[in-house]
């Protein structure tokens, strides 16, 4: 519809921190840009398989406990 704003949110600023044992990774992100984010999509890739989590906008971190994760993607989603 022409009255709906279809501007995508900017890519969030993302950081990774390993704990001292190396068994967990703290994934953190902060919104960037002016577009209002409604939800966060966090994806992790292990081998050929992607796992997807949908998180509330208030959450800006998650812990990754799988040492085999190869790639991580974080995206903001608007309600449109």
Coordinates of C-alpha atoms in Angstrom, one line a residue:
X1 CA 0.0 0.0 0.0
X2 CA 1.3 3.5 -0.8
X3 CA 0.7 4.8 2.7
X4 CA 2.8 2.2 4.4
X5 CA 6.5 3.0 5.0
X6 CA 8.6 0.3 3.5
X7 CA 12.0 1.7 4.6
X8 CA 14.1 -1.1 6.0
X9 CA 15.8 -0.6 9.4
X10 CA 19.6 0.0 9.3
X11 CA 21.9 -2.9 10.0
X12 CA 22.4 -3.0 13.8
X13 CA 25.9 -2.7 15.4
X14 CA 26.9 -6.2 16.5
X15 CA 29.6 -7.4 18.8
X16 CA 30.7 -10.9 20.0
X17 CA 32.4 -11.7 23.3
X18 CA 33.7 -15.1 24.3
X19 CA 33.6 -16.0 27.9
X20 CA 36.9 -17.0 29.6
X21 CA 36.3 -20.7 29.1
X22 CA 35.5 -20.3 25.4
X23 CA 32.3 -22.4 25.8
X24 CA 29.9 -19.5 25.4
X25 CA 29.7 -16.4 23.2
X26 CA 27.7 -13.3 24.2
X27 CA 26.2 -11.8 21.1
X28 CA 25.2 -8.1 21.6
X29 CA 23.6 -5.6 19.2
X30 CA 22.3 -2.0 19.2
X31 CA 20.0 -0.4 16.7
X32 CA 21.4 1.9 14.1
X33 CA 19.6 4.5 12.0
X34 CA 16.2 6.1 12.6
X35 CA 13.8 3.4 11.5
X36 CA 11.8 1.9 14.4
X37 CA 12.5 -1.8 15.0
X38 CA 9.7 -4.0 16.2
X39 CA 11.5 -7.4 16.5
X40 CA 15.0 -8.8 16.2
X41 CA 15.8 -11.8 14.0
X42 CA 19.0 -13.6 15.2
X43 CA 20.3 -16.4 12.9
X44 CA 23.2 -18.8 13.5
X45 CA 24.7 -21.2 11.0
X46 CA 26.3 -24.5 11.9
X47 CA 27.4 -26.5 8.8
X48 CA 24.6 -26.2 6.2
X49 CA 21.9 -25.5 8.8
X50 CA 20.6 -22.1 9.9
X51 CA 18.8 -21.6 13.2
X52 CA 16.5 -18.6 13.6
X53 CA 15.3 -16.9 16.8
X54 CA 12.7 -14.1 16.9
X55 CA 13.4 -11.8 19.8
X56 CA 11.5 -8.8 21.3
X57 CA 12.8 -5.3 20.6
X58 CA 13.7 -4.8 24.2
X59 CA 16.3 -7.6 24.1
X60 CA 19.7 -6.6 22.7
X61 CA 21.8 -9.7 23.5
X62 CA 21.7 -13.5 23.6
X63 CA 24.1 -16.2 24.6
X64 CA 25.4 -18.7 22.0
X65 CA 26.4 -22.0 23.6
X66 CA 27.1 -24.0 20.4
X67 CA 30.9 -23.9 19.8
X68 CA 30.3 -25.0 16.2
X69 CA 28.5 -21.9 15.0
X70 CA 30.2 -20.5 11.9
X71 CA 28.1 -17.5 11.0
X72 CA 25.8 -15.1 12.8
X73 CA 23.3 -12.6 11.4
X74 CA 21.2 -10.0 13.3
X75 CA 18.4 -8.1 11.5
X76 CA 15.8 -5.6 12.7
X77 CA 12.2 -6.1 11.5
X78 CA 9.5 -3.5 11.3
X79 CA 5.8 -4.4 11.5
X80 CA 5.5 -3.9 7.7

